Structure formats: structure tokens, C-alpha cells
mmCIF file of C-alpha atoms and ligand atoms in Angstrom:
data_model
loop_
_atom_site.group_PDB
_atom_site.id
_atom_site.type_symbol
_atom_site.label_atom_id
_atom_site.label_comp_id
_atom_site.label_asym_id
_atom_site.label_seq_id
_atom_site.Cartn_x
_atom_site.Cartn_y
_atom_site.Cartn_z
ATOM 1 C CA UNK A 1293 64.843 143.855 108.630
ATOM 2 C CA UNK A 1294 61.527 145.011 108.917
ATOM 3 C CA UNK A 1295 60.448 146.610 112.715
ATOM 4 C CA UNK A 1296 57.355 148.496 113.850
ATOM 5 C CA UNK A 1297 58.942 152.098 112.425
ATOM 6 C CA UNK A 1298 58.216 150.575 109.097
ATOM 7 C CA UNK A 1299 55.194 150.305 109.794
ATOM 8 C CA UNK A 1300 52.437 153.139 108.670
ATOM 9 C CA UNK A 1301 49.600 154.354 110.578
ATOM 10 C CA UNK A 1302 46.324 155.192 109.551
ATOM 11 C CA UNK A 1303 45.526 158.526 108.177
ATOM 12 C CA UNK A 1304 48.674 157.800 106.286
ATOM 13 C CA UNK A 1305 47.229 157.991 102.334
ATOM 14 C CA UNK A 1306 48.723 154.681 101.083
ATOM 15 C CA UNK A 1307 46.579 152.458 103.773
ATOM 16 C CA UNK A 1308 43.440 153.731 101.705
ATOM 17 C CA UNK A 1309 44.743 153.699 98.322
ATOM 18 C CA UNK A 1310 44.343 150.528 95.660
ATOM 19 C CA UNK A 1311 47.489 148.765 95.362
ATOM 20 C CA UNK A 1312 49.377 147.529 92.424
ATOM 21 C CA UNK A 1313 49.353 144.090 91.086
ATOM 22 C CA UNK A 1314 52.984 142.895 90.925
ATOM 23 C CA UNK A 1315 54.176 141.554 87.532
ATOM 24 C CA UNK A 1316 55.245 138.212 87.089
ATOM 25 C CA UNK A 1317 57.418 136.619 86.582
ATOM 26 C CA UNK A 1318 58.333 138.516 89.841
ATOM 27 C CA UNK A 1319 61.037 141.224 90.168
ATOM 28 C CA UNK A 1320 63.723 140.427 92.770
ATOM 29 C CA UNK A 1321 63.317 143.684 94.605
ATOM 30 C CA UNK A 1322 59.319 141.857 95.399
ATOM 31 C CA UNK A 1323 60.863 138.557 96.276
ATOM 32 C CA UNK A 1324 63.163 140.165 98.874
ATOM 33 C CA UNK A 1325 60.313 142.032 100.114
ATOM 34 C CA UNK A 1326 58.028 139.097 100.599
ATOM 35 C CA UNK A 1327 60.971 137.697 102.325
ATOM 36 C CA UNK A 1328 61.367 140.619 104.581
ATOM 37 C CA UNK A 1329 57.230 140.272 105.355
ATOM 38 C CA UNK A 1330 57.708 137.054 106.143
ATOM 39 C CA UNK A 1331 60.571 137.219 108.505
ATOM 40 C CA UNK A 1332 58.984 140.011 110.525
ATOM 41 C CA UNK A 1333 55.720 137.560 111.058
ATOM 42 C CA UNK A 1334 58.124 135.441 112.376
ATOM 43 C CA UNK A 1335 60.111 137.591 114.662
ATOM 44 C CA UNK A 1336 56.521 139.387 115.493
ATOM 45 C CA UNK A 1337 56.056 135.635 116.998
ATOM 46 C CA UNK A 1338 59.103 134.680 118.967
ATOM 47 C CA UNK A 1339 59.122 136.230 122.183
ATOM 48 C CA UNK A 1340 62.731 136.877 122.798
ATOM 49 C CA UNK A 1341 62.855 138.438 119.325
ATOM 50 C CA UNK A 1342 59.594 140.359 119.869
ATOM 51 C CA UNK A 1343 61.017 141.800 123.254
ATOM 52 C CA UNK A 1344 64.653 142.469 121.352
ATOM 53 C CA UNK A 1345 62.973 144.608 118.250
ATOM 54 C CA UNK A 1346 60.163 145.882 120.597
ATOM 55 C CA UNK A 1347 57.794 144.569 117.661
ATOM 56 C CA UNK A 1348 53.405 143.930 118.000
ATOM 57 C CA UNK A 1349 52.821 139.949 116.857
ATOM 58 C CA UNK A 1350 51.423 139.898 114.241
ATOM 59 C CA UNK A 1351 49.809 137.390 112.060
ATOM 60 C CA UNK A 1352 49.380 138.800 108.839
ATOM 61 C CA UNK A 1353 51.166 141.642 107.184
ATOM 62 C CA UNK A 1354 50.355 143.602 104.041
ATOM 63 C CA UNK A 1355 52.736 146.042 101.195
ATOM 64 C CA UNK A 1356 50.939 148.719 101.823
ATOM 65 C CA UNK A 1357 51.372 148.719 105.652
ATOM 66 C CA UNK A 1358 54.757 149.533 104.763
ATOM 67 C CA UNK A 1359 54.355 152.587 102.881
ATOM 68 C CA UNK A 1360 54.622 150.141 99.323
ATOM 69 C CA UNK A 1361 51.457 150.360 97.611
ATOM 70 C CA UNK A 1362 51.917 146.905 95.939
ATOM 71 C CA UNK A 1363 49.206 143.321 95.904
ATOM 72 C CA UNK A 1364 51.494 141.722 98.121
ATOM 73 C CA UNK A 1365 50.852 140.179 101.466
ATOM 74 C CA UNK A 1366 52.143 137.576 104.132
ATOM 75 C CA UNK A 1367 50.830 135.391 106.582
ATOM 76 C CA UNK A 1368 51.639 132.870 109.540
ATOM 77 C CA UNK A 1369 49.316 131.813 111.794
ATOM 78 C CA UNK A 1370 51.108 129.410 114.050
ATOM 79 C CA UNK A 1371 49.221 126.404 115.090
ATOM 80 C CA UNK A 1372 47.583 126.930 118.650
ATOM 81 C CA UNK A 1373 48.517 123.637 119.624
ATOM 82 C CA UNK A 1374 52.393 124.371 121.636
ATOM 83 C CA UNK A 1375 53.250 121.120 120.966
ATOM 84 C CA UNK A 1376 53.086 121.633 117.487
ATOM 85 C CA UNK A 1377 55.180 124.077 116.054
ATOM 86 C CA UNK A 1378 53.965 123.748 112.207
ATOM 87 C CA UNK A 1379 51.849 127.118 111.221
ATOM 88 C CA UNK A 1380 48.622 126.039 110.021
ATOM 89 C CA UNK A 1381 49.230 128.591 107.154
ATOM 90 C CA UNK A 1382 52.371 130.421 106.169
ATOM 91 C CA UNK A 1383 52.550 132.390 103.301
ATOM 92 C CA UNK A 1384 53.558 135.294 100.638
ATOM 93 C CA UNK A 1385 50.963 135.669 98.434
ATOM 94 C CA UNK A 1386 51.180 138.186 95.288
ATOM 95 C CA UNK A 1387 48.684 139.197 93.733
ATOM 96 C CA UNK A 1388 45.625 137.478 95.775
ATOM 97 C CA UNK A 1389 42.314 137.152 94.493
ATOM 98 C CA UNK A 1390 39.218 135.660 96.133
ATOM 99 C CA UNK A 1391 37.665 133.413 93.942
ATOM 100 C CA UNK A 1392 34.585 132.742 95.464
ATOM 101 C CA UNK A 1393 33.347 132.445 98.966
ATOM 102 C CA UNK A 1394 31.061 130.837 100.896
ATOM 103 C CA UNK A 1395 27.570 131.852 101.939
ATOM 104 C CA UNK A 1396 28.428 131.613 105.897
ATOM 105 C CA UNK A 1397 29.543 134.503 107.323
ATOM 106 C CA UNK A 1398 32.189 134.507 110.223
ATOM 107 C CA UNK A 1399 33.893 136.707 112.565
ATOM 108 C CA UNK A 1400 36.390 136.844 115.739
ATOM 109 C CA UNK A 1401 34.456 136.585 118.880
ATOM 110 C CA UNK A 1402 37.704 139.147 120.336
ATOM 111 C CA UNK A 1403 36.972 141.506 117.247
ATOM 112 C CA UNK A 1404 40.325 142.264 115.192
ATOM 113 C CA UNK A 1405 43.070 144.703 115.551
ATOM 114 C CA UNK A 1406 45.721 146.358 112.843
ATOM 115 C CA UNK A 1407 49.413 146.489 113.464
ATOM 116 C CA UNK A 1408 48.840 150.032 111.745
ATOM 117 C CA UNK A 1409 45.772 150.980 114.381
ATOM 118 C CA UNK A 1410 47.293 152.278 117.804
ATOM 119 C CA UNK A 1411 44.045 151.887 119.251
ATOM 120 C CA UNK A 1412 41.733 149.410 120.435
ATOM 121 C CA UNK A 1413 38.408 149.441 118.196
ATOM 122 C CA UNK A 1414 35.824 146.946 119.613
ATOM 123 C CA UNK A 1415 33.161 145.161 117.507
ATOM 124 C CA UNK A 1416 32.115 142.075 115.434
ATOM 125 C CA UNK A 1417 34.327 142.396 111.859
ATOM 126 C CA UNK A 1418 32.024 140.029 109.983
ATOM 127 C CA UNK A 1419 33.881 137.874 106.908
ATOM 128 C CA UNK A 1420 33.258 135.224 104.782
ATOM 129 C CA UNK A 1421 33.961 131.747 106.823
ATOM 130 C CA UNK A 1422 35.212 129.964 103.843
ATOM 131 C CA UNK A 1423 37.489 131.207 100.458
ATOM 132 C CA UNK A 1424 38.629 130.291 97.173
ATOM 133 C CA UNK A 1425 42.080 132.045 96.824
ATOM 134 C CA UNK A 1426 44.509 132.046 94.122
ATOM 135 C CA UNK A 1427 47.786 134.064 94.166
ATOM 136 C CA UNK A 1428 51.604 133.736 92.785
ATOM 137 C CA UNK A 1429 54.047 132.433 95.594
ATOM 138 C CA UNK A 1430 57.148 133.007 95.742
ATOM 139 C CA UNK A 1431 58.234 130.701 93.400
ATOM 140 C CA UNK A 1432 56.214 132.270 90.566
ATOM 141 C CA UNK A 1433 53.826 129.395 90.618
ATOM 142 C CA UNK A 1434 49.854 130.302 90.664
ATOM 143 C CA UNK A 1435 48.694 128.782 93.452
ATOM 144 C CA UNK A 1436 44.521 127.753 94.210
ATOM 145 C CA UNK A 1437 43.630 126.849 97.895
ATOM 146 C CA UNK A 1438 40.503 126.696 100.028
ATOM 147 C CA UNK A 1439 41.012 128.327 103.410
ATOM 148 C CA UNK A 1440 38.075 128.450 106.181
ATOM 149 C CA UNK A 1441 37.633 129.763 110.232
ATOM 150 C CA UNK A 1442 41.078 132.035 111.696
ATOM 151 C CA UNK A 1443 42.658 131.306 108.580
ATOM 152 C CA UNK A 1444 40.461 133.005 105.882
ATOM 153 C CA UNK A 1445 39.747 135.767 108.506
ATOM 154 C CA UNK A 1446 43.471 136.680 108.134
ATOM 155 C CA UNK A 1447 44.120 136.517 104.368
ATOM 156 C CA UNK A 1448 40.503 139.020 104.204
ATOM 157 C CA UNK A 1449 41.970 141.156 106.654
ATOM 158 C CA UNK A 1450 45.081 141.458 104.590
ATOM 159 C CA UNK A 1451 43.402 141.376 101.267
ATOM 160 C CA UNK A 1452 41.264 144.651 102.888
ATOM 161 C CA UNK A 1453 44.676 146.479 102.715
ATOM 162 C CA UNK A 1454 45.347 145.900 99.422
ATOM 163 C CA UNK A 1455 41.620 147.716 98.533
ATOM 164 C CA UNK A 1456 42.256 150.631 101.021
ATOM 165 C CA UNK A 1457 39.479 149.358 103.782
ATOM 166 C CA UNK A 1458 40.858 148.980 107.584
ATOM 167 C CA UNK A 1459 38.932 146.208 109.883
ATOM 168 C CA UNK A 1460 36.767 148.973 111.317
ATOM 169 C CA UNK A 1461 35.250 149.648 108.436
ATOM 170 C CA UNK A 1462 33.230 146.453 108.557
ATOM 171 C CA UNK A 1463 31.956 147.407 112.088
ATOM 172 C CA UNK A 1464 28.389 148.482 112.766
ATOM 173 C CA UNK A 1465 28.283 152.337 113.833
ATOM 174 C CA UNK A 1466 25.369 151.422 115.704
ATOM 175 C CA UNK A 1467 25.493 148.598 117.276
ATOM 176 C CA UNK A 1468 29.526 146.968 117.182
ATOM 177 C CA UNK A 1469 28.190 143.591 118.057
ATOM 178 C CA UNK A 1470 25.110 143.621 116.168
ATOM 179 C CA UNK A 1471 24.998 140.180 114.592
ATOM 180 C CA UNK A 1472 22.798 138.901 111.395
ATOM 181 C CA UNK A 1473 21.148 135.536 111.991
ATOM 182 C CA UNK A 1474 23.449 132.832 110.989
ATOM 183 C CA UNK A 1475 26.910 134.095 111.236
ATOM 184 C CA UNK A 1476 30.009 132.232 113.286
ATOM 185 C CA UNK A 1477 31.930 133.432 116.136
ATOM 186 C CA UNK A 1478 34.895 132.497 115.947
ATOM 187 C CA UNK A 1479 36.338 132.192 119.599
HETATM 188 O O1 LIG B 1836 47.526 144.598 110.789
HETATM 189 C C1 LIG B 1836 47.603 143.527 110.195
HETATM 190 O O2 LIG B 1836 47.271 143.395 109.030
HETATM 191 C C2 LIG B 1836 48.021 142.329 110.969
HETATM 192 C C3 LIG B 1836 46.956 141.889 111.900
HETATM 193 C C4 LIG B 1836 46.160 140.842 111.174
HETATM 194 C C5 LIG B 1836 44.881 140.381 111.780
HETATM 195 C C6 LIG B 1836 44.287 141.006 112.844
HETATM 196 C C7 LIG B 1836 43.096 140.501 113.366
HETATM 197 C C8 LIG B 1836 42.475 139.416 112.787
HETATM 198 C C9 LIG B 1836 43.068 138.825 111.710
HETATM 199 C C10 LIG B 1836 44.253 139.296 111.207
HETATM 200 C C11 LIG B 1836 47.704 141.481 113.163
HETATM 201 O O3 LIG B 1836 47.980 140.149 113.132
HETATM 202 S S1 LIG B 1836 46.945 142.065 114.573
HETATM 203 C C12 LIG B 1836 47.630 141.259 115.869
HETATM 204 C C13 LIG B 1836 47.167 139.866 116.055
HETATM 205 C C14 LIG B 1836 48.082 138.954 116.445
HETATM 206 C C15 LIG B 1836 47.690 137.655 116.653
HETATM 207 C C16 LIG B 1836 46.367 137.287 116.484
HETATM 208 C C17 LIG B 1836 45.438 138.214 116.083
HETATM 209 C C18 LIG B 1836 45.840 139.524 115.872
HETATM 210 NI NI1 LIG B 1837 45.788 145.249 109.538
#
């Protein structure tokens, strides 16, 4: 079971390297580990679990965060609505690629954070508001879907790790909440 000592920390190499693309069909050893991902999102998200394990929720999780330097990442974002307990995306995606994206730019009004960043690093992270995705799931199938808003903020934020780049790096030196004309804020 994956817990937050799994979990590397930047200045550790791997978070800035180029990961792998997994080979499909997929190996058993990267189904289990998708598993694993997935389970921890989970855990991250109940709050008698997340007390137990001592873990950070999280929403997204990516290979290399674990020291694996592989295209593999999870997600579940749970729906905001209590009464509903369906996520409004839940997810292991191998080898995800961004098709195309729209032209509308978006970003977190409460900036982002990293479950592999021990700090607090304030500022717009500015994203595309709508993408194309396709990936392998965990059946082997290629999948295609449109995602848009929280959703598509989380898949780029994971998607980041697999290219090396950490949430900061999209953040304006100068001015952290400098904004370009035209861009959503997501609150
Ligand atoms: O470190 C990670 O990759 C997991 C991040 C993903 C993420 C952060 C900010 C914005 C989009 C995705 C964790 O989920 S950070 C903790 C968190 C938990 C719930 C909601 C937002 C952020
Ligand atoms: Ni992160």
C-alpha cells in the first residue's frame, strides 16, 4: 500500500526527468501499480483512512512521484456535491497524450499544490480549460475523452510529471497572479 514515504520530494532527479511510455499490452507489475495509485487517491480521500496512514489528499497522483519514472498516472476527483458520492473522474491512465486543447486558458483561483512540494507556493498556474486526451486504461483499451474546468487542471498537472515540470514552473516570477486577458479562474 502506497503512503506518503513513497512519495519523492523535489530536488529528487526522477521528478524532472522524462518518463517512459509503458508497453502494451500492459505488464502486470504496471497494472498492480496503477492499482496501488489508485487506492492511495482513495485512502488520500477518506478521512478515517487519511488520519490512520497520516497521508496528504490528494487528487491526482503520478509514477514518477514514486520514484518510477514510467507514463503512468491516476486520478479521482470526487464530486463536490456530499450527497453524491460518484467521482466526476476516476482514473489510471497509461501512457496519456493531449490531443489538442482549447484556446481558453484556465487556472485555480487557490493556485495548486504537489503532494511532492512541502511548501506552500502561491500564484496563478495557468492551463488549458478544455483537452483532448487519449491513454490505455487498465483494461488495455485506448481510450479518447474530452475533459474541461477542475478536471483537465488535474490530468495537466499530472501529465507535467511525466515531462519533468512541477506546478511552479508555470508561475510568473514577477508577478504570481499576473493574469493575460481572457483566462478563467477557476474558484
Ligand atoms: O501532487 C500531485 O500530483 C497531486 C496533486 C494534484 C493537483 C494539485 C493541484 C491542482 C490539481 C491537481 C494533489 O492533489 S495536491 C492536493 C489537492 C487535494 C485536493 C484538491 C486539490 C489539491
Ligand atoms: Ni504534483
Amino acid at each position: 500500500m502506497i503512503t506518503m514515504k513513497d512519495i519523492i520530494r523535489e530536488g529528487n532527479p526522477t521528478l524532472r526527468a522524462v518518463a517512459k511510455e509503458v508497453s502494451v499490452p500492459l505488464s502486470d507489475e504496471d497494472i498492480k501499480l496503477g492499482k496501488d495509485m489508485m487506492e492511495f487517491l482513495k485512502n488520500s480521500q477518506d478521512p478515517v483512512k487519511a488520519e490512520e496512514l497520516k497521508l496528504r489528499g490528494g487528487v491526482g497522483l503520478a509514477a514518477p512521484q514514486l520514484d518510477i519514472s514510467k507514463r503512468i498516472i491516476a486520478v479521482h476527483v470526487p464530486n463536490g456535491d456530499l450527497e453524491n458520492p460518484e467521482p466526476t473522474l476516476s482514473a489510471v491512465m497509461y501512457n496519456p497524450k493531449i490531443l489538442s486543447h482549447s484556446v481558453q486558458d484556465a487556472c485555480l483561483g487557490e493556485g495548486e499544490g504537489c503532494l511532492s512540494v512541502d511548501r506552500e507556493v502561491p500564484g496563478y498556474v495557468v492551463r488549458h480549460n478544455k483537452i483532448t486526451l487519449s491513454y490505455v486504461d487498465a483494461t488495455g483499451e485506448k481510450q479518447k475523452i474530452r475533459l474541461k474546468n477542475y478536471e483537465a487542471i488535474v490530468v495537466q498537472h499530472e501529465i507535467d510529471h511525466l515531462n519533468g515540470v512541477m506546478f511552479y514552473d508555470h508561475i510568473n516570477p514577477e508577478n504570481p497572479y499576473a493574469l493575460k486577458d481572457g483566462v478563467l479562474v477557476i474558484e
